[in-house]
XYZ file of N, CA and C in Angstrom:
204
model
N -17.798 4.835 11.678
C -17.377 6.179 11.326
C -16.455 6.140 10.111
N -16.170 7.295 9.563
C -15.316 7.388 8.380
C -13.927 6.829 8.650
N -13.344 7.161 9.787
C -12.004 6.679 10.127
C -11.990 5.166 10.238
N -12.981 4.594 10.870
C -13.039 3.140 11.005
C -13.192 2.479 9.640
N -13.956 3.079 8.767
C -14.127 2.550 7.417
C -12.807 2.598 6.660
N -12.095 3.706 6.804
C -10.793 3.857 6.147
C -9.816 2.830 6.696
N -9.795 2.664 8.015
C -8.907 1.678 8.635
C -9.237 0.278 8.138
N -10.506 -0.021 8.068
C -10.938 -1.336 7.605
C -10.486 -1.584 6.168
N -10.599 -0.583 5.329
C -10.184 -0.705 3.920
C -8.683 -0.961 3.831
N -7.900 -0.209 4.603
C -6.449 -0.381 4.573
C -6.032 -1.726 5.160
N -6.689 -2.155 6.233
C -6.384 -3.470 6.800
C -6.737 -4.583 5.824
N -7.844 -4.425 5.112
C -8.229 -5.415 4.104
C -7.204 -5.502 2.984
N -6.713 -4.345 2.544
C -5.695 -4.328 1.492
C -4.396 -4.944 1.994
N -4.052 -4.693 3.243
C -2.855 -5.286 3.846
C -3.007 -6.804 3.906
N -4.135 -7.271 4.378
C -4.376 -8.710 4.483
C -4.342 -9.379 3.112
N -4.887 -8.712 2.098
C -4.872 -9.270 0.750
C -3.443 -9.391 0.220
N -2.627 -8.373 0.470
C -1.226 -8.412 0.032
C -0.475 -9.527 0.749
N -0.731 -9.686 2.048
C -0.072 -10.758 2.792
C -0.538 -12.133 2.325
N -1.812 -12.236 1.946
C -2.317 -13.502 1.405
C -1.641 -13.822 0.068
N -1.486 -12.803 -0.781
C -0.785 -13.025 -2.056
C 0.657 -13.430 -1.813
N 1.289 -12.815 -0.811
C 2.650 -13.181 -0.433
C 2.692 -14.648 0.002
N 1.752 -15.041 0.838
C 1.697 -16.424 1.323
C 1.421 -17.424 0.222
N 0.630 -17.030 -0.767
C 0.293 -17.923 -1.878
C 1.491 -18.214 -2.771
N 2.506 -17.360 -2.728
C 3.676 -17.561 -3.579
C 4.486 -18.787 -3.159
N 4.510 -19.078 -1.884
C 5.277 -20.217 -1.392
C 6.768 -20.026 -1.611
N 7.518 -21.088 -1.404
C 8.971 -21.029 -1.535
C 9.431 -20.910 -2.977
N 8.590 -21.291 -3.920
C 8.997 -21.276 -5.329
C 8.650 -19.959 -6.031
N 8.106 -18.996 -5.299
C 7.681 -17.733 -5.893
C 8.840 -16.818 -6.236
N 8.566 -15.876 -7.105
C 9.544 -14.872 -7.514
C 9.805 -13.929 -6.343
N 11.069 -13.740 -6.008
C 11.416 -12.882 -4.868
C 10.984 -11.436 -5.078
N 11.048 -10.943 -6.306
C 10.628 -9.564 -6.577
C 9.131 -9.397 -6.321
N 8.343 -10.379 -6.719
C 6.894 -10.320 -6.497
C 6.605 -10.427 -4.997
N 7.314 -11.301 -4.313
C 7.122 -11.455 -2.871
C 7.460 -10.152 -2.147
N 8.569 -9.530 -2.522
C 8.974 -8.272 -1.893
C 7.949 -7.175 -2.157
N 7.398 -7.154 -3.347
C 6.383 -6.149 -3.673
C 5.144 -6.319 -2.805
N 4.726 -7.550 -2.567
C 3.547 -7.786 -1.740
C 3.801 -7.352 -0.297
N 5.006 -7.587 0.207
C 5.339 -7.115 1.548
C 5.381 -5.592 1.599
N 5.879 -4.961 0.532
C 5.927 -3.500 0.474
C 4.515 -2.920 0.494
N 3.616 -3.536 -0.262
C 2.219 -3.074 -0.297
C 1.588 -3.216 1.090
N 1.826 -4.342 1.755
C 1.264 -4.555 3.095
C 1.794 -3.506 4.067
N 3.098 -3.221 4.024
C 3.695 -2.218 4.902
C 3.115 -0.830 4.634
N 2.929 -0.505 3.352
C 2.383 0.803 2.990
C 0.957 0.963 3.524
N 0.150 -0.082 3.405
C -1.233 -0.003 3.893
C -1.271 0.183 5.406
N -0.406 -0.505 6.135
C -0.342 -0.300 7.591
C 0.139 1.107 7.912
N 1.082 1.610 7.130
C 1.588 2.966 7.329
C 0.508 4.022 7.138
N -0.430 3.741 6.276
C -1.524 4.693 6.061
C -2.446 4.769 7.263
N -2.498 3.706 8.043
C -3.300 3.722 9.269
C -2.543 4.424 10.383
N -1.260 4.150 10.490
C -0.463 4.682 11.597
C 0.016 6.107 11.367
N -0.140 6.593 10.145
C 0.265 7.956 9.850
C 1.644 8.074 9.246
N 2.301 6.957 9.001
C 3.619 6.995 8.373
C 3.442 7.326 6.891
N 4.063 8.388 6.457
C 3.975 8.798 5.057
C 5.390 8.856 4.507
N 5.635 8.081 3.481
C 6.957 8.061 2.868
C 6.979 8.862 1.588
N 8.162 8.988 1.021
C 8.334 9.740 -0.224
C 7.496 9.143 -1.341
N 7.380 7.833 -1.359
C 6.591 7.175 -2.404
C 5.124 7.592 -2.328
N 4.596 7.708 -1.123
C 3.203 8.130 -0.952
C 2.991 9.548 -1.470
N 3.936 10.434 -1.175
C 3.842 11.820 -1.642
C 3.875 11.857 -3.169
N 4.785 11.108 -3.765
C 4.865 11.078 -5.234
C 3.593 10.502 -5.842
N 3.026 9.463 -5.229
C 1.771 8.895 -5.723
C 0.673 9.954 -5.751
N 0.578 10.749 -4.692
C -0.448 11.791 -4.616
C -0.206 12.862 -5.673
N 1.039 13.271 -5.828
C 1.361 14.309 -6.819
C 0.982 13.850 -8.220
N 1.395 12.643 -8.579
C 1.107 12.163 -9.927
C -0.375 11.874 -10.124
N -1.060 11.408 -9.087
C -2.485 11.115 -9.203
C -3.326 12.376 -9.270
N -3.040 13.351 -8.377
C -3.896 14.524 -8.246
C -3.537 15.692 -9.149
N -2.290 15.768 -9.550
C -1.871 16.944 -10.308
C -1.471 16.625 -11.752
N -1.588 15.367 -12.141
C -1.322 14.928 -13.522
C 0.062 15.358 -14.000
N 1.033 15.329 -13.120
C 2.397 15.677 -13.487
C 2.976 14.507 -14.299
N 3.617 14.837 -15.393
C 4.299 13.815 -16.182
C 3.435 13.090 -17.182
N 2.217 13.526 -17.365
C 1.336 12.838 -18.335
C 1.309 13.590 -19.634
């Protein structure tokens, strides 16, 4: 179904972000590592229904071309 496809896409994006985080190892840049964890959390939030201010701003700028 559409919902399962959406969930699968978000889980795949979460897994990819976590894999990139894992690939950094101990010598990786902390800012890059934190960003990958943030992306993974955001993708899980999209499945669970958690919507943060960043998500709202992303939609506004993407859909309404504000600031371009």
